[in-house]
Structure formats: structure tokens, C-alpha cells
């Protein structure tokens, strides 16, 4: 098993050959790793940014191997980085500057290895502490927090793989590998099926073909995890889906920065295409529909979105308080006192703060329920399904309530100021656009139905294998 060291070994991507082998991704121009902290994301093209963020040194944390840091220790370590990220967040979003440099700094500081178990050389940070730290990051920049969703999902589900796979991939994560997501196909596939295929060869390797959209985090990652229909050696499709974890700079992989949502515009959520991409056997991960892994991963992906929303809410409250504190002008319909002393304005700020507190409390409680279920690796134990269901329902309930509260907070922010709050320079509308974009990822009405169906009919929540087209029943 690998362990964190006190020095910074070169990331495998910085010394691998240009073929994108298992050693990592291809080297940057010049063949040296990039450890500069003076680079600016604004100066990097999309291709340069991908090269920059995938050729950094391995992550290093200040803790001894085997030490599980507390939330206070995590905040002490990452807090200054979050502060630096927050300073440029609004400007990056206003000018659509992808945060390659900021993400690289977080990666080097160990943000991507926090959930690697101590027995594999990682810090083994508790799930609830990790979610609270993610909220802190989202308060600084929700785009950066959101793009880690895919890597988090990959790292969590490694626990369900066999020992050989765990050792292989945990070691790669500790060496600096990060993993994006490539699951959704925007057209052409029917519900519960995938057009992307992974054809298994006689030697166990695979050949991947297809195209994906909503590939969150892939633009910043060394690898992306691709969901695909598995084809047997005779070309016959199998049921369910498999995952192929491929280098983002491997031959046949093409990334496009074409995400055009009105919010969360810097999350790397664009198109990725795969043309005859070779996949080594150890890069093919099994997925069993309805398994403990599948049931845990669903709420896991949703709670990351909830953490992002909680961070946005906290940021809105901070902006509201700071704006009122600075404002000296008032309205002719007011009480004739400074804005910072007006009881009605202070009441609005107080209400926003109370609502943000409720949001964050709900998200943290849902995280605790998920943490209680993370030890369920199979459904053979009679209590296993109960723990997973309780975790799923906790996240579903939060997902029904949190988005509407947060989007309301983002709107009511404008009650604390005048027309100047709508200026493009302040960019305060980004909060609502980002919150609404996150909230729309998964329709709330479906979440409401899932909860009601369980309470009324005892139906255990279970999703399908893939999003897709549905034909109207005759």
C-alpha cells in the first residue's frame, strides 16, 4: 500500500511517455512538472490549462501518514487557499476564466486525497467533515467545488471494488491522479441504455467508442470515468453498464469546452468524445445494478450538489452583510437612518442568515446519514438496506427543500440594496444563476414522488442505469 510522503515527488503525468500509458497522462511540453504558483488561469488556453492541471506534483498534506485530521485542522490547512480562490471567483466567472491554476493548487495541497482511507496511506477524513469542508470551498467558488463531484464519486466507490483494484487506484489518487465524469448522452440513446460501447478483446483490454455530455470535472482531470455498454468478445451487448477509466489525454479522447448553461459555467461540464480508445483491464470497473455501490453512489452525487448550494447560500449572506455595512445611501421611503442601522434591512439580512443556517444544517445531517451507511458494502446484512434507504431518503428530503430555499436567498439578496446591486460589476446575479443551475440537475418533483412512494407504499428508491429518450406508451 502506498503512503503520503513528506516530499513532493513528480506526478507520473510529468514523466510518462506521450502514449498515455498507465504511468499517467502525457508529459507537458518540456517534460517537467509544473509547480509554479505565479501562473494565472486567465493566461492559459483550454489545452494549456488541461496540461497545467494534469502535470502537477503529487499532493502533499501537513499530516503524518495515518493521522486523520479534524475539521479544524482541515480548515486551518485549506482556509488560506479558499480565501485566495474567493478573491477572484466573481471576476473569473464574469470573464469565463476556467480555474485551472486554482484547482491545481488545491490538488497539490491534498484536497483530492482526503477520503483515501488511512490503511491505503490517505488521511481518511470522515465523510461529514469532508462535506463541511466542501461547503467552505463552495462558499469561496461553487464552480470549483462542483467540479470535484466526479472525483469524489470515483474515490468513494473504490471501496466496493476488489483489493487489487483498490490498491491500484488509491495509489494513483495519492500520486495525483484525478477523475472526471462521462456518463450522460444527450441524444440517441433510449432510457436505461447507452450508445457508448466498451468492446472487450481476447486479452482483456477494451476499446471504447462514444460521446458524452455533462462531463463535469473532466476538463481539469487526468482521467475520466466513462459509463458504457459492455460488448462481449463476439460483440454482443451485456446488461447493465461498466466503467472505463481513461486518460483525458489518451489517443482518441477529445474534450470540448462547450458547456453553455447560464450558471456554473466553469465546471468543465462539456462534451467528451472517444474514438477507439484503448482501455487496460485494470481501468475497467464493474458495476452491478441495484448493488450497495449503486445505491450509495446515487445520494453521494446529490449531496455534493447540496453542499454546493449550501456554500452559495453562505456566500450570499456574506455579500448581503458586507453590502449593507458599506452602503451609506438610503431611500426617500426609508426611515432616514444609515442602511446599516435600518431595522427592516437588518431584518432581511438576519432572515437570509437563518435560512442559510437551516440549509447547511440539513446538508450536514444528510451527510451524517450517508456516513452511517458507507460501511455497507453488500446487501446481505438485514440492516444494510435500511441504512442505505435512510441515507437516500435524507438526501432526497434535503434535495426537495434546499434548492428552493437557496434560490429564494439569492433573490432576496437584492432586497438589501438599491439598483446598484444589479450592476454587472458586482455580478451578484451569479449566485442565483449558479444556484438554479445546480438545483435543476435533478427535478425536485421526482424527488418528492420518491419520498411519498416510500412512505405510502414502501418502495425502496432505485434509479435506472442511464438517462435517455422515452417513447409515449400507446
XYZ file of C-alpha atoms in Angstrom:
474
model
C 0.000 0.000 0.000
C 1.160 3.490 -0.792
C 1.548 6.242 1.792
C 1.778 10.005 1.766
C 5.339 11.261 1.969
C 6.785 14.500 3.267
C 8.351 15.482 -0.066
C 6.809 16.234 -3.456
C 7.630 13.506 -5.976
C 6.953 14.338 -9.587
C 3.487 13.396 -10.756
C 3.579 10.371 -13.075
C 1.988 12.525 -15.772
C 5.104 14.666 -15.879
C 7.351 11.763 -16.803
C 5.073 9.411 -18.728
C 5.564 8.977 -22.427
C 3.277 10.530 -24.969
C 1.223 7.361 -25.381
C -0.821 7.990 -22.229
C 0.111 4.710 -20.544
C -0.731 3.558 -17.023
C 2.085 5.680 -15.654
C -0.231 8.632 -16.095
C -1.041 11.254 -18.687
C 1.418 12.560 -21.273
C 4.113 14.951 -20.164
C 3.778 18.691 -20.538
C 5.850 20.469 -23.133
C 9.439 20.240 -21.967
C 8.754 17.099 -19.915
C 8.866 18.781 -16.499
C 6.152 19.053 -13.896
C 4.670 22.490 -13.363
C 4.835 23.668 -9.764
C 4.666 27.394 -10.380
C 2.172 29.266 -8.234
C 2.580 32.501 -10.203
C 0.716 31.309 -13.290
C -2.669 32.855 -13.998
C -5.680 30.918 -15.238
C -6.521 33.867 -17.472
C -3.288 33.346 -19.402
C -3.961 29.701 -20.251
C -5.772 28.371 -23.275
C -8.023 25.351 -22.803
C -5.298 22.958 -23.993
C -2.638 24.710 -21.887
C -4.885 24.637 -18.847
C -5.502 20.905 -19.151
C -1.776 20.331 -19.474
C -1.081 22.576 -16.485
C -3.574 20.983 -14.119
C -2.635 17.405 -15.081
C 1.141 17.756 -14.749
C 1.467 18.987 -11.189
C 3.491 17.382 -8.414
C 1.838 14.778 -6.215
C -0.429 16.029 -3.403
C 1.216 16.761 -0.061
C -0.593 17.341 3.228
C 0.904 18.534 6.536
C -0.214 15.460 8.454
C 1.748 12.321 9.215
C 0.660 9.186 7.389
C -2.165 7.504 9.275
C -3.290 10.693 11.022
C -6.961 11.519 10.477
C -7.208 15.321 10.622
C -10.080 17.037 12.370
C -12.320 19.568 10.669
C -10.437 22.328 12.497
C -7.135 21.043 11.102
C -8.605 20.812 7.620
C -9.864 24.384 7.790
C -6.528 25.647 9.059
C -4.761 23.979 6.133
C -7.184 24.810 3.335
C -8.648 28.077 4.637
C -5.934 30.354 3.181
C -6.282 28.638 -0.213
C -10.065 29.057 -0.115
C -9.574 32.744 0.696
C -7.349 33.208 -2.347
C -9.849 31.360 -4.516
C -12.693 33.558 -3.254
C -10.872 36.773 -4.161
C -11.004 36.016 -7.881
C -14.208 33.982 -8.097
C -16.538 36.718 -9.325
C -14.069 38.038 -11.900
C -13.311 34.541 -13.234
C -16.986 33.903 -13.712
C -17.686 37.299 -15.267
C -14.969 36.750 -17.874
C -15.332 32.958 -18.135
C -11.811 32.131 -16.987
C -11.549 28.403 -16.269
C -9.845 27.980 -12.844
C -7.025 25.636 -13.867
C -4.418 27.242 -11.591
C -6.729 27.383 -8.575
C -7.709 23.724 -8.931
C -4.065 22.716 -9.372
C -3.182 24.458 -6.099
C -5.970 22.636 -4.272
C -4.876 19.330 -5.762
C -1.271 19.885 -4.665
C -2.496 20.754 -1.169
C -4.185 17.360 -0.929
C -7.864 18.151 -1.446
C -8.268 15.169 -3.783
C -6.823 12.588 -1.368
C -8.787 13.437 1.779
C -11.155 10.472 1.549
C -8.481 7.885 0.773
C -8.585 5.500 3.782
C -5.680 5.533 6.235
C -4.958 1.863 5.535
C -4.094 2.867 1.957
C -1.926 5.808 3.007
C -4.535 8.569 2.929
C -5.840 10.912 5.638
C -9.147 9.021 5.896
C -11.123 12.215 6.607
C -14.660 11.469 7.786
C -17.389 11.894 5.218
C -19.257 14.511 7.262
C -16.110 16.591 7.795
C -15.354 16.351 4.092
C -18.839 17.616 3.194
C -18.468 20.549 5.595
C -15.109 21.392 4.025
C -16.717 21.174 0.588
C -19.318 23.718 1.732
C -16.456 26.017 2.733
C -14.966 25.646 -0.741
C -18.335 26.226 -2.416
C -18.722 29.450 -0.425
C -15.424 30.554 -1.983
C -16.218 29.333 -5.510
C -19.138 26.977 -6.257
C -17.704 26.119 -9.677
C -14.541 24.652 -8.204
C -16.415 22.737 -5.506
C -18.854 21.368 -8.089
C -16.183 20.081 -10.463
C -14.804 17.838 -7.676
C -18.119 15.971 -7.658
C -16.919 13.453 -10.201
C -13.611 12.732 -8.476
C -15.437 12.335 -5.170
C -17.803 9.794 -6.695
C -14.933 7.790 -8.106
C -12.927 7.819 -4.870
C -15.933 6.767 -2.774
C -16.940 3.843 -4.972
C -13.431 2.366 -4.925
C -14.430 0.866 -1.569
C -16.721 -1.522 -3.429
C -14.010 -2.837 -5.744
C -11.718 -5.809 -5.065
C -8.484 -5.378 -3.126
C -6.274 -5.322 -6.196
C -8.332 -2.537 -7.774
C -8.396 -0.543 -4.551
C -4.634 -0.708 -4.125
C -4.051 0.228 -7.763
C -6.363 3.257 -7.873
C -5.810 4.584 -4.352
C -2.086 4.668 -5.149
C -2.806 6.618 -8.329
C -5.018 9.089 -6.461
C -2.285 9.600 -3.870
C 0.169 10.203 -6.718
C -2.057 12.980 -8.048
C -4.481 11.378 -10.470
C -7.945 12.910 -10.555
C -11.054 11.580 -12.245
C -13.827 13.406 -14.061
C -17.168 12.083 -15.214
C -18.512 10.999 -18.587
C -21.863 9.297 -18.098
C -24.670 11.153 -19.851
C -25.549 11.011 -23.541
C -27.670 13.914 -24.703
C -29.430 12.195 -27.589
C -29.897 8.942 -29.445
C -29.993 6.543 -26.505
C -33.194 5.215 -25.009
C -33.854 5.344 -21.275
C -31.731 2.828 -19.320
C -29.420 2.169 -22.290
C -26.129 3.620 -23.550
C -24.788 4.032 -27.057
C -21.213 4.329 -25.804
C -19.632 0.875 -26.048
C -16.677 -0.900 -24.494
C -15.662 -3.873 -26.614
C -13.622 -6.420 -24.660
C -10.762 -8.052 -26.553
C -9.406 -11.556 -26.057
C -6.544 -10.249 -23.897
C -8.961 -8.469 -21.516
C -8.345 -4.969 -22.838
C -11.190 -2.839 -24.087
C -11.861 -0.475 -26.965
C -14.072 2.492 -26.077
C -16.249 4.412 -28.549
C -18.909 7.033 -27.963
C -19.669 10.607 -26.944
C -20.775 12.121 -23.633
C -22.032 15.482 -22.418
C -22.269 16.979 -18.894
C -18.737 15.696 -18.310
C -18.270 17.658 -15.082
C -14.672 17.980 -13.949
C -13.197 16.192 -16.947
C -11.568 19.393 -18.248
C -9.481 19.531 -15.043
C -8.788 15.824 -14.521
C -6.071 13.388 -15.506
C -8.740 10.739 -16.185
C -12.450 10.484 -16.768
C -14.757 7.641 -15.786
C -16.910 6.626 -18.753
C -20.108 4.612 -18.437
C -20.532 2.230 -21.335
C -22.382 -0.804 -22.590
C -20.031 -3.784 -22.385
C -19.665 -5.833 -25.560
C -18.514 -9.426 -25.283
C -15.719 -10.758 -27.484
C -18.337 -11.629 -30.089
C -19.779 -8.089 -29.985
C -22.898 -8.997 -28.002
C -24.096 -6.266 -25.570
C -24.421 -7.273 -21.920
C -26.983 -5.983 -19.434
C -26.236 -3.013 -17.212
C -23.137 -0.882 -17.667
C -19.413 -0.863 -16.987
C -16.985 1.929 -16.291
C -13.846 2.621 -18.277
C -11.381 4.988 -16.586
C -9.347 6.604 -19.366
C -6.709 9.317 -19.549
C -8.095 12.651 -20.688
C -5.050 12.992 -22.949
C -5.006 9.490 -24.362
C -5.141 8.995 -28.144
C -8.753 9.102 -29.299
C -10.028 11.297 -26.427
C -11.333 14.710 -27.463
C -12.517 17.316 -24.940
C -14.695 20.280 -25.851
C -15.308 23.339 -23.679
C -18.894 23.718 -24.890
C -20.964 23.830 -21.694
C -23.441 26.666 -22.303
C -25.527 26.774 -19.129
C -26.328 30.205 -17.676
C -24.747 29.185 -14.380
C -21.882 27.053 -13.063
C -20.144 27.930 -16.308
C -16.646 26.967 -15.107
C -17.266 23.371 -14.028
C -15.801 21.732 -17.137
C -19.214 20.316 -17.991
C -18.770 19.908 -21.739
C -18.576 17.199 -24.375
C -16.037 14.378 -24.427
C -15.662 12.081 -27.424
C -13.994 8.672 -27.520
C -12.749 7.077 -30.726
C -11.158 3.624 -30.493
C -9.639 4.433 -27.085
C -7.608 1.542 -25.701
C -8.520 0.615 -22.122
C -6.323 -1.590 -19.935
C -8.072 -4.339 -17.903
C -7.327 -2.598 -14.581
C -9.074 0.503 -15.943
C -12.354 -1.387 -16.415
C -14.527 -1.321 -13.312
C -17.559 -3.492 -12.796
C -20.926 -2.055 -11.824
C -23.859 -4.185 -10.642
C -27.300 -2.514 -10.880
C -29.112 -2.417 -7.541
C -25.960 -3.228 -5.574
C -24.858 -1.445 -2.413
C -22.406 0.536 -4.544
C -25.109 1.729 -6.931
C -27.424 2.636 -4.069
C -24.731 4.573 -2.201
C -23.405 6.443 -5.207
C -26.770 7.951 -6.129
C -27.206 10.039 -2.940
C -23.462 10.683 -2.821
C -23.581 12.541 -6.132
C -26.617 14.503 -4.937
C -25.135 15.564 -1.623
C -22.219 17.173 -3.416
C -24.739 19.368 -5.230
C -26.429 20.149 -1.929
C -23.087 21.137 -0.423
C -22.526 23.468 -3.363
C -25.936 25.057 -2.746
C -25.156 25.475 0.949
C -21.905 27.207 0.036
C -23.721 29.559 -2.341
C -26.198 30.442 0.416
C -23.382 31.238 2.834
C -21.686 33.417 0.233
C -24.923 35.327 -0.419
C -25.304 36.097 3.271
C -21.721 37.334 3.401
C -22.309 39.541 0.356
C -25.555 40.876 1.822
C -23.955 41.757 5.164
C -20.909 43.347 3.542
C -23.041 45.346 1.121
C -25.301 46.714 3.847
C -22.309 47.537 6.049
C -20.708 49.596 3.271
C -23.818 51.333 1.963
C -24.322 54.940 3.058
C -27.229 55.850 0.770
C -30.849 55.158 1.650
C -34.244 55.693 0.044
C -36.710 58.545 0.397
C -39.246 55.992 1.619
C -36.923 54.750 4.351
C -36.537 55.831 7.955
C -33.801 58.358 7.291
C -31.119 56.319 9.028
C -27.972 54.728 7.568
C -28.629 51.475 5.739
C -26.526 49.607 8.295
C -28.883 50.794 11.070
C -32.215 50.372 9.309
C -34.179 47.695 11.215
C -36.020 46.489 8.128
C -32.808 45.966 6.154
C -31.139 44.326 9.131
C -34.150 42.041 9.391
C -33.704 40.895 5.799
C -30.039 40.069 6.417
C -30.997 38.202 9.564
C -33.641 36.193 7.725
C -31.210 35.247 4.974
C -28.712 34.109 7.592
C -31.334 31.995 9.358
C -32.359 30.345 6.097
C -28.745 29.621 5.187
C -28.276 28.053 8.617
C -31.215 25.722 8.028
C -29.818 24.775 4.615
C -26.381 23.951 5.931
C -27.809 22.024 8.893
C -29.922 19.888 6.572
C -26.969 19.123 4.317
C -24.689 18.189 7.215
C -27.359 15.946 8.721
C -27.824 14.200 5.380
C -24.049 13.725 5.263
C -24.159 12.049 8.662
C -26.797 9.617 7.391
C -24.613 8.801 4.391
C -21.601 8.351 6.647
C -23.595 5.837 8.700
C -24.248 3.847 5.514
C -20.774 3.989 3.986
C -19.742 0.747 5.669
C -22.487 -1.174 3.860
C -20.565 -2.997 1.149
C -23.194 -5.630 0.404
C -26.912 -6.068 0.953
C -26.644 -9.444 2.693
C -26.923 -7.912 6.167
C -30.624 -7.384 7.054
C -29.854 -3.863 8.300
C -27.871 -2.909 5.219
C -30.842 -1.955 3.049
C -32.358 0.062 5.907
C -29.181 2.126 6.349
C -28.885 2.816 2.632
C -32.564 3.694 2.333
C -32.405 6.070 5.293
C -29.376 7.762 3.761
C -31.076 8.055 0.376
C -34.259 9.480 1.891
C -32.312 12.005 3.957
C -30.640 13.307 0.815
C -33.937 13.254 -1.116
C -35.665 15.312 1.603
C -32.843 17.815 1.616
C -32.994 17.957 -2.172
C -36.691 18.820 -2.056
C -36.225 21.707 0.386
C -32.699 23.103 -0.007
C -32.826 24.310 -3.657
C -35.965 26.408 -3.212
C -34.609 28.000 -0.033
C -31.262 28.803 -1.631
C -32.720 30.280 -4.829
C -35.001 32.387 -2.637
C -31.999 33.595 -0.623
C -30.257 34.523 -3.864
C -33.265 36.563 -4.988
C -33.858 38.283 -1.662
C -30.239 39.416 -1.585
C -31.444 42.266 -3.821
C -33.802 43.483 -1.083
C -30.757 44.616 0.886
C -29.642 47.270 -1.636
C -30.700 49.501 -4.445
C -30.439 49.358 -8.194
C -26.656 49.413 -7.923
C -26.832 45.796 -6.766
C -27.849 44.847 -10.307
C -24.672 46.252 -11.828
C -22.602 43.870 -13.893
C -19.556 44.947 -11.921
C -20.970 43.497 -8.713
C -22.065 40.331 -10.552
C -24.461 39.431 -7.737
C -26.835 37.690 -10.123
C -24.262 34.911 -10.463
C -25.466 33.497 -7.135
C -28.999 32.886 -8.418
C -27.792 31.604 -11.799
C -25.407 29.175 -10.132
C -27.942 28.005 -7.549
C -30.658 27.495 -10.149
C -28.295 25.565 -12.397
C -27.309 23.231 -9.569
C -30.917 22.839 -8.446
C -32.035 21.889 -11.948
C -29.649 18.944 -12.209
C -32.299 16.644 -10.773
C -36.004 17.581 -10.967
C -37.391 18.147 -7.487
C -40.825 16.755 -8.364
C -39.273 13.327 -8.934
C -37.622 13.523 -5.505
C -40.958 14.343 -3.909
C -42.544 11.330 -5.598
C -39.752 9.012 -4.430
C -40.234 10.047 -0.798
C -44.003 9.731 -0.981
C -43.832 6.347 -2.716
C -41.600 5.011 0.038
C -43.766 6.341 2.865
C -47.056 5.209 1.336
C -46.051 2.022 -0.490
C -42.677 1.064 0.982
C -40.974 1.371 -2.412
C -37.205 1.447 -1.977
C -35.646 4.263 -4.047
C -33.874 2.930 -7.111
C -32.759 4.756 -10.225
C -32.219 3.451 -13.719
C -28.848 2.809 -15.328
C -28.868 5.770 -17.695
C -30.780 8.869 -18.713
C -32.332 8.585 -22.158
C -35.214 9.008 -24.557
C -38.684 7.704 -23.707
C -41.386 6.932 -26.249
C -45.006 7.554 -25.357
C -46.890 4.362 -24.480
C -49.653 3.502 -26.974
